[in-house]
PDB file of C-alpha atoms in Angstrom:
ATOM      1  CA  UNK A 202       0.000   0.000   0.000  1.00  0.00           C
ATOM      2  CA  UNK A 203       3.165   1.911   0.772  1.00  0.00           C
ATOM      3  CA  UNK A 204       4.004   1.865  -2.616  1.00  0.00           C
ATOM      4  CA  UNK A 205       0.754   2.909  -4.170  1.00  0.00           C
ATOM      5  CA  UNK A 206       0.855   5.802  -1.982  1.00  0.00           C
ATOM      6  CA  UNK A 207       4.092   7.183  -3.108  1.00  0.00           C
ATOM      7  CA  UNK A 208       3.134   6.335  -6.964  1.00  0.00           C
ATOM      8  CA  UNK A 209       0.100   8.217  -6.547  1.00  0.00           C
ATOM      9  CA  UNK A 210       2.238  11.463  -4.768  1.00  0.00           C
ATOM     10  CA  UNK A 211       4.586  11.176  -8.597  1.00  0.00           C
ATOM     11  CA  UNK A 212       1.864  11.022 -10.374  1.00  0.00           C
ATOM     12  CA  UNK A 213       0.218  14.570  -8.912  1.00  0.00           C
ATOM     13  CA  UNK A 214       3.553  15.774  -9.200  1.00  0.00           C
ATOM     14  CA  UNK A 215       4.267  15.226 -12.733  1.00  0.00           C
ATOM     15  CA  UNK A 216       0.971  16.044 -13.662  1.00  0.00           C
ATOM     16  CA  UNK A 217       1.237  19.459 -12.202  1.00  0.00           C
ATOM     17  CA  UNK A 218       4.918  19.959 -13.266  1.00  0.00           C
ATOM     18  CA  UNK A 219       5.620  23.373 -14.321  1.00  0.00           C
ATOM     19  CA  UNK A 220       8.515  24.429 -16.953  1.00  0.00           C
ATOM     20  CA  UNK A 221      11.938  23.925 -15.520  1.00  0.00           C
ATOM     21  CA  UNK A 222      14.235  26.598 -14.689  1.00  0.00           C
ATOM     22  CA  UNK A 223      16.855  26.037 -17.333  1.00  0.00           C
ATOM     23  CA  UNK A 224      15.151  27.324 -20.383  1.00  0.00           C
ATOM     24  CA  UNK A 225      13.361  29.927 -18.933  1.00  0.00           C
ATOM     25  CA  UNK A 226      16.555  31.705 -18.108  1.00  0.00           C
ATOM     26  CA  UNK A 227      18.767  33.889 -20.732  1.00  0.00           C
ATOM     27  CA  UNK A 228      22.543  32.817 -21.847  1.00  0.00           C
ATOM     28  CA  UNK A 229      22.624  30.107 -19.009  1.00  0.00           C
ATOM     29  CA  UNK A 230      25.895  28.556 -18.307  1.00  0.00           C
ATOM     30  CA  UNK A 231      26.266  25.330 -16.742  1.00  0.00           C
ATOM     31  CA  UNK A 232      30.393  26.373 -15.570  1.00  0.00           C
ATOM     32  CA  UNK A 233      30.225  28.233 -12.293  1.00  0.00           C
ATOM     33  CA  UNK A 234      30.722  32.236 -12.577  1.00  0.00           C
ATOM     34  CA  UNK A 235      33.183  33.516 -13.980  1.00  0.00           C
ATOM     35  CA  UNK A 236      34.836  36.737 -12.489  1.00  0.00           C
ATOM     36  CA  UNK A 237      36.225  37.076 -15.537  1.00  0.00           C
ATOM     37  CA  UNK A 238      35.344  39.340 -18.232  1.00  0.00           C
ATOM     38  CA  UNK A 239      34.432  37.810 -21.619  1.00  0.00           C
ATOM     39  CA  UNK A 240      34.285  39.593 -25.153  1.00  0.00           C
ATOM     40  CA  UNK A 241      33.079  39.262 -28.331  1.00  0.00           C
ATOM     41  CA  UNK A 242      33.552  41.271 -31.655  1.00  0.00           C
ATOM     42  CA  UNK A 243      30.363  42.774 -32.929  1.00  0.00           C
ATOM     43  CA  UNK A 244      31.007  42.122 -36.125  1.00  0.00           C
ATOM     44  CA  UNK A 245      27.819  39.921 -36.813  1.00  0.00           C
ATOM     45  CA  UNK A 246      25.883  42.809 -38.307  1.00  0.00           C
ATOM     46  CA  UNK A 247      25.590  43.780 -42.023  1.00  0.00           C
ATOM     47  CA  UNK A 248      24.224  46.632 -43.792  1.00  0.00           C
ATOM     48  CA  UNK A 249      20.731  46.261 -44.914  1.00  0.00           C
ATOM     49  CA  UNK A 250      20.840  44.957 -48.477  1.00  0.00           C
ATOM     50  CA  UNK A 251      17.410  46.598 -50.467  1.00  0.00           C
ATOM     51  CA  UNK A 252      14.758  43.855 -51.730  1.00  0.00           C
ATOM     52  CA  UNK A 253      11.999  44.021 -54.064  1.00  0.00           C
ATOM     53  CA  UNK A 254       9.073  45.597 -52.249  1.00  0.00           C
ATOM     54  CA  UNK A 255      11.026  48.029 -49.695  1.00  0.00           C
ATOM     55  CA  UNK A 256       9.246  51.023 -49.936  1.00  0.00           C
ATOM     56  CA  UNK A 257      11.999  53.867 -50.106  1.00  0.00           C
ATOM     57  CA  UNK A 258      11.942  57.224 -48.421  1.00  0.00           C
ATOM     58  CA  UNK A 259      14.539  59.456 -50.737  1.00  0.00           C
ATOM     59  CA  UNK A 260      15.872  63.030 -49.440  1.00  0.00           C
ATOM     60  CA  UNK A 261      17.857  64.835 -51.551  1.00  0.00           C
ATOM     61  CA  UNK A 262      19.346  67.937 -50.813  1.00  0.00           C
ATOM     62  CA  UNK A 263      22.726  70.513 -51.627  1.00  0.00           C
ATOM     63  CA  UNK A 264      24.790  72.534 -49.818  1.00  0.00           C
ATOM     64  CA  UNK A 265      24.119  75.098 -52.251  1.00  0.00           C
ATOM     65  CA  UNK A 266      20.610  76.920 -52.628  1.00  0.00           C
ATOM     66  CA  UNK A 267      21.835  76.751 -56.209  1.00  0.00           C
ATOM     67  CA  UNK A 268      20.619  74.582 -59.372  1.00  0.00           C
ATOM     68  CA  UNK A 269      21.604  74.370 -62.652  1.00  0.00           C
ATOM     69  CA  UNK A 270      19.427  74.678 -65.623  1.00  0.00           C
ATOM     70  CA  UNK A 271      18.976  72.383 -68.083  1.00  0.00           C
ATOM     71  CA  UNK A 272      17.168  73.400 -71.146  1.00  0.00           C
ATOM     72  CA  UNK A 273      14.310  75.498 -69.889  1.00  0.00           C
ATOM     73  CA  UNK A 274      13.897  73.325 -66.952  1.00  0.00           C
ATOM     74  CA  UNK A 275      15.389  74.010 -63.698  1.00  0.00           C
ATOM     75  CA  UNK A 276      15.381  71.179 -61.570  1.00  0.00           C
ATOM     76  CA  UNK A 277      14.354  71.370 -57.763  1.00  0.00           C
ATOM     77  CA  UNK A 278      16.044  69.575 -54.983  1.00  0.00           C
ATOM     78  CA  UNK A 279      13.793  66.215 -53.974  1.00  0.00           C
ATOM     79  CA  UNK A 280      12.332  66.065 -50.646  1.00  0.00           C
ATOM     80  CA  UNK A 281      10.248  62.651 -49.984  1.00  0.00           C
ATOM     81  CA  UNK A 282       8.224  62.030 -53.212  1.00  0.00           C
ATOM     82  CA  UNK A 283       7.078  59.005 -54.751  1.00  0.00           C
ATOM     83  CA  UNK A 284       3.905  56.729 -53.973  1.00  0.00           C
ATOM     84  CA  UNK A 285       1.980  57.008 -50.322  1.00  0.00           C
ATOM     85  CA  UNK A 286       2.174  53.575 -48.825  1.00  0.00           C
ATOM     86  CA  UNK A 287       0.721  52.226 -45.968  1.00  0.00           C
ATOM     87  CA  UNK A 288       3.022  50.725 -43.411  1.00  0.00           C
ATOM     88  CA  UNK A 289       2.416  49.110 -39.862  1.00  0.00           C
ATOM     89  CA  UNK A 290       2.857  51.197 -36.386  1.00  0.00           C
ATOM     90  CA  UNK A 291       5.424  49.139 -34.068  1.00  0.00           C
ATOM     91  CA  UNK A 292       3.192  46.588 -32.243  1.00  0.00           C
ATOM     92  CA  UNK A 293       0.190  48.748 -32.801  1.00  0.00           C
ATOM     93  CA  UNK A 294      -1.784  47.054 -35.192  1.00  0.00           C
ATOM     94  CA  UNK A 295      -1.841  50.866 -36.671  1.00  0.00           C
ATOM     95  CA  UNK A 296      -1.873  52.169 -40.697  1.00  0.00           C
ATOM     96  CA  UNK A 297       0.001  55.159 -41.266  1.00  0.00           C
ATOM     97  CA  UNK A 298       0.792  56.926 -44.547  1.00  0.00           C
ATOM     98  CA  UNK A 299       4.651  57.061 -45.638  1.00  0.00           C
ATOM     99  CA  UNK A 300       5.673  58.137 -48.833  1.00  0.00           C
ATOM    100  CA  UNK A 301       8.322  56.850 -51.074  1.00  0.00           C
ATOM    101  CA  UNK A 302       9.728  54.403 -53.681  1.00  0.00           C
ATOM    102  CA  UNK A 303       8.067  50.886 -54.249  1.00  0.00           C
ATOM    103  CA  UNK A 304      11.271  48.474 -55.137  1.00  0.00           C
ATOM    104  CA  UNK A 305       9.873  46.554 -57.960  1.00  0.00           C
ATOM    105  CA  UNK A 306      10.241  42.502 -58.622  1.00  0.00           C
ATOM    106  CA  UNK A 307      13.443  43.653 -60.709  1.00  0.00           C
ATOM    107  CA  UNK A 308      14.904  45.793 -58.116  1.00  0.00           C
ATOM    108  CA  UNK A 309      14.173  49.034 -59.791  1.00  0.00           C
ATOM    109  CA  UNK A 310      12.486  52.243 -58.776  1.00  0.00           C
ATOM    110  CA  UNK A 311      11.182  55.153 -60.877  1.00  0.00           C
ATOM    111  CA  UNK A 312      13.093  58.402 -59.434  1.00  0.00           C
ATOM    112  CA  UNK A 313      12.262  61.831 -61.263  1.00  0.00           C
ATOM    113  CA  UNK A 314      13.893  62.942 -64.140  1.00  0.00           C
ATOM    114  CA  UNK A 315      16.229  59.606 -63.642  1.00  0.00           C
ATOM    115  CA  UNK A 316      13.757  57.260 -64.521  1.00  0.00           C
ATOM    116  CA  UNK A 317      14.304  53.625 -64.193  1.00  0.00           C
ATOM    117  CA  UNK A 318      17.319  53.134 -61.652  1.00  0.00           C
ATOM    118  CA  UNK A 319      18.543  49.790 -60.315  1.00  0.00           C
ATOM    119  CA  UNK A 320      18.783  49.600 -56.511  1.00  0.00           C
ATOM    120  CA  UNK A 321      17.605  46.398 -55.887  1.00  0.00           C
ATOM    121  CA  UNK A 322      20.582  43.868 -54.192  1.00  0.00           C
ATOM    122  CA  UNK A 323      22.619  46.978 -52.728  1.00  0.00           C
ATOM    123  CA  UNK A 324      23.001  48.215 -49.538  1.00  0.00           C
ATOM    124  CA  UNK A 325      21.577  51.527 -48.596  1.00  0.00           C
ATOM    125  CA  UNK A 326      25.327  53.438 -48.898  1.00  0.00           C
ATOM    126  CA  UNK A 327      25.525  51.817 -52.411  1.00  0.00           C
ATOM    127  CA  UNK A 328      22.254  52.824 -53.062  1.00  0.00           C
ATOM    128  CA  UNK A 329      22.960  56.211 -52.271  1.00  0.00           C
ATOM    129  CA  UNK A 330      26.094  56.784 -54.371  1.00  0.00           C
ATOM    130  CA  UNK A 331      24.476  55.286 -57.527  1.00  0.00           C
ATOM    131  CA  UNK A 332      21.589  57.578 -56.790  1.00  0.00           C
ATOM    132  CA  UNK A 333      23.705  61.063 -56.054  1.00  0.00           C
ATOM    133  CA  UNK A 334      26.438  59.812 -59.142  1.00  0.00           C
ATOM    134  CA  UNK A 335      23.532  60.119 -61.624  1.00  0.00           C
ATOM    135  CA  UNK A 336      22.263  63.442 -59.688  1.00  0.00           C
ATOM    136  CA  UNK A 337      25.292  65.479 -60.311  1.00  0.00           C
ATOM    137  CA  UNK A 338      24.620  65.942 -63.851  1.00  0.00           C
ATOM    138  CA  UNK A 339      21.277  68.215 -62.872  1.00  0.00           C
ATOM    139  CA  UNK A 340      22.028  69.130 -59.087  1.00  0.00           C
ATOM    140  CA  UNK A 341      25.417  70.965 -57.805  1.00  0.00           C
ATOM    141  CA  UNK A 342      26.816  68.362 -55.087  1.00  0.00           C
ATOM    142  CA  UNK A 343      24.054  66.429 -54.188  1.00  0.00           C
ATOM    143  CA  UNK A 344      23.708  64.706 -50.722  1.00  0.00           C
ATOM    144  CA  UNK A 345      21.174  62.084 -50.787  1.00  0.00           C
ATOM    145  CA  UNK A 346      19.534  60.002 -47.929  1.00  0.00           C
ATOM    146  CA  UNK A 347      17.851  57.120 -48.266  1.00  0.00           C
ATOM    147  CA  UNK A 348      15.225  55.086 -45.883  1.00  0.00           C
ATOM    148  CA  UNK A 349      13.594  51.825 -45.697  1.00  0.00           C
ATOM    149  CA  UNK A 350      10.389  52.750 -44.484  1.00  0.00           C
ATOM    150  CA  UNK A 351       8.540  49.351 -44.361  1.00  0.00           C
ATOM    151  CA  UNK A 352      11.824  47.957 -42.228  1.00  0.00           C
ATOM    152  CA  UNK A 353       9.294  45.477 -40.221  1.00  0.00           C
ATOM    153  CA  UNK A 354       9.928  42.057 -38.280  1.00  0.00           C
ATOM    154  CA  UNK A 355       7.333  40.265 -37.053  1.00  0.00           C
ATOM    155  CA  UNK A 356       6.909  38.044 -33.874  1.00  0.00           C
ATOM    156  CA  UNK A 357       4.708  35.222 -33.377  1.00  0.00           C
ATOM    157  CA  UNK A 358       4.002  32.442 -30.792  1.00  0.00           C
ATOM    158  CA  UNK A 359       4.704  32.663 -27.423  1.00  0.00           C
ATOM    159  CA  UNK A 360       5.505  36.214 -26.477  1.00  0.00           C
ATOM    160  CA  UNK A 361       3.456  38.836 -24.686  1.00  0.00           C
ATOM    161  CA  UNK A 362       2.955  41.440 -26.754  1.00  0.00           C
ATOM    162  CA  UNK A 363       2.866  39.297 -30.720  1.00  0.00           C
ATOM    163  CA  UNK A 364       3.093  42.090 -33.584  1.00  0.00           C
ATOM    164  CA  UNK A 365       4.668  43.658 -36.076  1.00  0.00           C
ATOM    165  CA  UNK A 366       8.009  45.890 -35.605  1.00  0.00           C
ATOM    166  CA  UNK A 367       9.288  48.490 -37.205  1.00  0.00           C
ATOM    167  CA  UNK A 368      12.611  49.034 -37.566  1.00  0.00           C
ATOM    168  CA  UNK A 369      13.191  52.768 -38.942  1.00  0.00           C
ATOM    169  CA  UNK A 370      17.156  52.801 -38.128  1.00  0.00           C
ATOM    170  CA  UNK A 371      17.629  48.915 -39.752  1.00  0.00           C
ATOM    171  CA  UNK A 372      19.247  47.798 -36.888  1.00  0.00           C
ATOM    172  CA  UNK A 373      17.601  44.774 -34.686  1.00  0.00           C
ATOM    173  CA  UNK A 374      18.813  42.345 -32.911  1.00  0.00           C
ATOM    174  CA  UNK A 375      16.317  39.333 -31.853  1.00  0.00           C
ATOM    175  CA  UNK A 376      16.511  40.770 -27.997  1.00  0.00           C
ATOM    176  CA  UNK A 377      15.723  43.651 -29.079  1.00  0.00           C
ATOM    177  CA  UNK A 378      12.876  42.292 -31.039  1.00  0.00           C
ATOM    178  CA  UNK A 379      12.022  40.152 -28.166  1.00  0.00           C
ATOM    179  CA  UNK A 380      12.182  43.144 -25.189  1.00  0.00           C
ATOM    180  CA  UNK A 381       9.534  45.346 -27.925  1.00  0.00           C
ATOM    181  CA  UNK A 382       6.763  42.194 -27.784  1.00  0.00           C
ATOM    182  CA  UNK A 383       7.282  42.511 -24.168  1.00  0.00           C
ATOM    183  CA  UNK A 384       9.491  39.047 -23.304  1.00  0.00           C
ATOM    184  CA  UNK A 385       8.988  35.674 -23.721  1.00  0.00           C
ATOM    185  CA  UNK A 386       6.817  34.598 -20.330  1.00  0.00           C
ATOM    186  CA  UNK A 387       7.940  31.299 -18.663  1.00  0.00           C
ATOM    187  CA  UNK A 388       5.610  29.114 -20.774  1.00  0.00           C
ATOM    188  CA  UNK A 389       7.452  29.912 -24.352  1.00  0.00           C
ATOM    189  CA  UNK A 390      10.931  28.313 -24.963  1.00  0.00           C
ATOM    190  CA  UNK A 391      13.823  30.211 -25.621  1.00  0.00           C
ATOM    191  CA  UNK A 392      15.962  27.525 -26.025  1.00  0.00           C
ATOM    192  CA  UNK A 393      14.222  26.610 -30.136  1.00  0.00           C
ATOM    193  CA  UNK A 394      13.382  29.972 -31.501  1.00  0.00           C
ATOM    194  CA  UNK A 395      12.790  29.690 -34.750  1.00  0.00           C
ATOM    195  CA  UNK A 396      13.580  32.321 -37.498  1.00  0.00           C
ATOM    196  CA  UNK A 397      12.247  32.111 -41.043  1.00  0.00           C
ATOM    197  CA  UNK A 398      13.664  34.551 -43.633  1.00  0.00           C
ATOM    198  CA  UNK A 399      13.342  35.252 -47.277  1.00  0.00           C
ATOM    199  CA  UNK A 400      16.630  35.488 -48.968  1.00  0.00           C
ATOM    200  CA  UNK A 401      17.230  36.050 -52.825  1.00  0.00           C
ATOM    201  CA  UNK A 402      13.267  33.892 -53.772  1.00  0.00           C
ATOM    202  CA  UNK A 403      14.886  31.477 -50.962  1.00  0.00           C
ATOM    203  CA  UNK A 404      12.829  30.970 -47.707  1.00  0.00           C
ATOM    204  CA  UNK A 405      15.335  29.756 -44.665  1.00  0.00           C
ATOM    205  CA  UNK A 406      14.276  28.026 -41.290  1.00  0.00           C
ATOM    206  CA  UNK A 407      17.197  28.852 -38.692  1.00  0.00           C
ATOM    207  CA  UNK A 408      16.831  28.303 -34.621  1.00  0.00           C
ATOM    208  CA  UNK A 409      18.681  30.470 -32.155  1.00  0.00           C
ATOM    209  CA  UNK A 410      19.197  29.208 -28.744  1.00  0.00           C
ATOM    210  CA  UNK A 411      18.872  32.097 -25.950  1.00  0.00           C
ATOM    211  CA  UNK A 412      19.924  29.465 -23.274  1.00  0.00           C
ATOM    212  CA  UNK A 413      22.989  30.318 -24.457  1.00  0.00           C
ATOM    213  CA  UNK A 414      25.930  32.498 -25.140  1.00  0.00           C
ATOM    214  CA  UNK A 415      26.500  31.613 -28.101  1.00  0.00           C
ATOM    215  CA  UNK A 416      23.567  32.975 -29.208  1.00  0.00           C
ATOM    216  CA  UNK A 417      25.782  35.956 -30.048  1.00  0.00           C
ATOM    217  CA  UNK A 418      27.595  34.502 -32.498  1.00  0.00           C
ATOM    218  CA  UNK A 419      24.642  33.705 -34.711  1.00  0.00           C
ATOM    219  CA  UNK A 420      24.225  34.780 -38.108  1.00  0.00           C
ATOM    220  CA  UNK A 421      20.584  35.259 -37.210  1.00  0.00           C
ATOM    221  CA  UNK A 422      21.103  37.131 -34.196  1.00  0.00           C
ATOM    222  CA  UNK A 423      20.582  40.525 -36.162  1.00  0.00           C
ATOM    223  CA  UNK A 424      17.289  40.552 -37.827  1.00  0.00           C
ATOM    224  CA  UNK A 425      16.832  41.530 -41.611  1.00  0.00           C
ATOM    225  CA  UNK A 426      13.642  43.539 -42.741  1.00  0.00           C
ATOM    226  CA  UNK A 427      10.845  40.860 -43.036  1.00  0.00           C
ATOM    227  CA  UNK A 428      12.213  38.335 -40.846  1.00  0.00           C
ATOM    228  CA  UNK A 429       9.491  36.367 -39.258  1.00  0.00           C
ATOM    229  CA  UNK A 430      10.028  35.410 -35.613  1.00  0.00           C
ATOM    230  CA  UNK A 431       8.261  32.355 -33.991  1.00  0.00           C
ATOM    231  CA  UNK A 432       8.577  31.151 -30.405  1.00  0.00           C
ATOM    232  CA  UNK A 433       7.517  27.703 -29.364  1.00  0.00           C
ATOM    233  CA  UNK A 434       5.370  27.532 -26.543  1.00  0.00           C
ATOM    234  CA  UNK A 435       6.644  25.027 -23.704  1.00  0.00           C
ATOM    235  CA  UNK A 436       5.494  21.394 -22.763  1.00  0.00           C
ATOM    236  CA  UNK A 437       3.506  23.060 -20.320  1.00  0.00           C
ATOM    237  CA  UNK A 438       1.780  25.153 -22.648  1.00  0.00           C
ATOM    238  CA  UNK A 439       1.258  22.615 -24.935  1.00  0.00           C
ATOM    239  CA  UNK A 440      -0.811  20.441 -21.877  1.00  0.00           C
ATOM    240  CA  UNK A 441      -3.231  23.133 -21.848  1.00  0.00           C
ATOM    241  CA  UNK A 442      -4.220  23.043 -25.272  1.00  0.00           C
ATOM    242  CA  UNK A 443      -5.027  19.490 -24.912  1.00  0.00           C
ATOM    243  CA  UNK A 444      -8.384  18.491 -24.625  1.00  0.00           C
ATOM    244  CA  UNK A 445      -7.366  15.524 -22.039  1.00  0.00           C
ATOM    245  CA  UNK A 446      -5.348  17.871 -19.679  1.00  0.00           C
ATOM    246  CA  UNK A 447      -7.976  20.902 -19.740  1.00  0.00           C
ATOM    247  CA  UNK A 448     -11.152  18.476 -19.325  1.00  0.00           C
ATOM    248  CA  UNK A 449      -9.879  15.611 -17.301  1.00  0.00           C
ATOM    249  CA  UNK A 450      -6.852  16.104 -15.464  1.00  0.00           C
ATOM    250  CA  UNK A 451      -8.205  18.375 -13.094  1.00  0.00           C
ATOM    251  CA  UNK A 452     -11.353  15.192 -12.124  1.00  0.00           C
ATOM    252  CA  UNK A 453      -7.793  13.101 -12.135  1.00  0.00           C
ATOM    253  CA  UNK A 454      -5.777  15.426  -9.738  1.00  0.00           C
ATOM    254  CA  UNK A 455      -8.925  15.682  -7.476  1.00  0.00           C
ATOM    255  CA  UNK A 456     -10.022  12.116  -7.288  1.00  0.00           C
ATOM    256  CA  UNK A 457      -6.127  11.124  -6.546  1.00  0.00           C
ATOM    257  CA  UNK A 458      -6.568  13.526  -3.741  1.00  0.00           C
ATOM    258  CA  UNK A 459      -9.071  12.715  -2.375  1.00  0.00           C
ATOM    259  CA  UNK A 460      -7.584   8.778  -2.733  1.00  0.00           C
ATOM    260  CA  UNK A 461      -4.797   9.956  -1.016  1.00  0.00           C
ATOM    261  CA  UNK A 462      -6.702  11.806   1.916  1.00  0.00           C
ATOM    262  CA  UNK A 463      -8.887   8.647   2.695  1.00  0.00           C
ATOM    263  CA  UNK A 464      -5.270   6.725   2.280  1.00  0.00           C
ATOM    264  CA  UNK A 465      -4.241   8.371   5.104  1.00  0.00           C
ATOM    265  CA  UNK A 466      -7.187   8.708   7.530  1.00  0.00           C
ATOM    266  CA  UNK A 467      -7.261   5.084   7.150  1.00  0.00           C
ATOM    267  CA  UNK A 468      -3.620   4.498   8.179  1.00  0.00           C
ATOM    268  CA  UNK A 469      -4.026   6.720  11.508  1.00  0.00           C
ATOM    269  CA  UNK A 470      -7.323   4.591  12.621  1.00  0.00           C
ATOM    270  CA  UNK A 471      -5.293   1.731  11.904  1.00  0.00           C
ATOM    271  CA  UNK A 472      -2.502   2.936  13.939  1.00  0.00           C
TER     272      UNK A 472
END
C-alpha cells in the first residue's frame, strides 16, 4: 500500500509539473561564474541589403541653394516624393501613410527625371552613391539620404505582446525584437526559436538558442527587414491546449486527492 501511496504522490507531481528553470533563463551557463570578463567582436551585423518591395523614403538635398538649368527646366532639390504607402505602427496594429519608392520585382524604382534606376541587391550606402552619381549631372553636389520605411519584423508564438516591428534605423537584434513584444513569459521556450527569412526567392528556417551564449555569435542574431520570428510555446503550454489535460486532469488530480486523503485517515485509525 506503501508503494501505491508514493506512486500516486509522482503522479500529482508530474501532472502538475511546471517548466523547468533552465530554459526559462537567458545565456545560461552550466560552468560556475566567472569573475572574468568575456568579449566578443560585434562584427555579426551587415548593412541592410534593399529587396523588391522596400518602400523607399529618398531626401535629396545641396549645400548650395543653387541649381543648374537644363534646357528650360530648372530642376528642384527632392524632398520625400514618390507613392503614399501604408506601413504598420510598431506593435500597434496601426496604418500610417509614408511616402516613397516601391522596389519593384526587378529591383528598380522610378526616381524623377532619372527614370528607371537599379537599386535592388545593394546596400543603402551603395544605393545612395548610384543615386547622387547620376544626380550630379542636374544638381550641384548632391547629398542624398535614403530610408527603408517598411523595415518590419514580425513576432509570433509565445511572447506577450505578438506584432509587427518596425525598424526605422535597420538595426535589430532578436533581444531587441524580443524586449519590444514585451518578453517571452515562462511558458514559451527560448531555447528553439525559430527564425524564417526570405533570402534572394529562398525561404530559410534557422533556430537560435537564448539558453545560451553563443547565441551571439549567430548569423541570425541581427534581424533583416521581413524576418518572421516564432517562439515555441513550452510542454507546459502545450498540456493546456489538450483536450485531455484541460477536461480531465483536473477530475484526475482531485479524485487522486481525495484517494490519497482517505489513504491516510485510514492508516491513523489503523494505527
Amino acid at each position: 500500500m506503501h508503494r501505491i501511496y508514493v506512486f500516486l504522490i509522482a503522479i500529482v507531481l508530474l501532472a502538475t509539473s511546471c517548466t523547468g528553470p533552465k530554459r526559462s533563463v537567458y545565456f545560461r551557463e552550466n560552468t560556475p561564474l566567472d569573475p572574468t570578463v568575456t568579449t566578443q567582436k560585434m562584427d555579426r551585423f551587415k548593412e541592410a541589403i534593399i529587396q523588391p518591395d522596400d518602400i523607399l523614403a529618398i531626401n535629396v538635398t545641396s549645400p548650395s541653394s543653387l541649381v543648374e538649368d537644363k534646357g528650360n527646366t530648372t530642376v528642384a532639390i527632392f524632398n520625400g516624393g514618390g507613392t503614399p504607402f501604408a506601413t504598420t505602427a510598431t506593435l500597434g496594429g496601426a496604418s500610417t501613410n509614408a511616402n516613397g519608392y516601391l522596389v519593384d520585382a526587378s529591383g528598380l524604382i522610378d526616381y524623377p527625371f532619372l527614370g528607371k534606376t537599379k537599386v535592388g541587391g545593394l546596400t543603402i550606402r551603395q544605393a545612395k552613391d548610384a543615386i547622387s552619381g547620376k544626380l550630379r549631372s542636374i544638381v550641384k553636389e548632391p547629398v542624398v539620404e535614403i530610408r527603408i520605411v517598411n523595415y518590419r519584423i514580425t513576432i509570433l508564438g509565445e511572447v506577450n505582446r505578438p506584432g509587427t516591428i518596425m525598424a526605422p534605423n535597420h538595426k535589430i537584434s532578436i533581444i531587441d525584437a524580443i524586449a519590444a513584444a514585451g518578453d517571452i513569459p515562462i511558458t514559451g521556450r527560448k531555447d528553439n526559436i525559430t527564425i524564417i527569412r526570405e533570402n534572394e526567392g529562398v525561404r530559410e528556417f534557422a533556430h537560435i538558442n537564448l539558453n545560451s551564449k553563443e547565441a551571439f555569435n549567430s548569423p541570425y542574431f541581427y534581424l533583416k527587414q521581413n524576418d518572421v520570428i516564432y517562439v515555441e510555446p513550452a510542454r507546459s503550454r502545450k498540456q493546456e491546449g489538450s483536450d485531455f489535460f484541460r477536461f480531465y486532469l483536473p477530475a484526475i488530480s482531485s479524485l487522486m486527492s481525495t484517494l490519497l486523503a482517505v489513504y491516510g485517515i485510514i492508516q491513523l485509525t489503523t494505527k
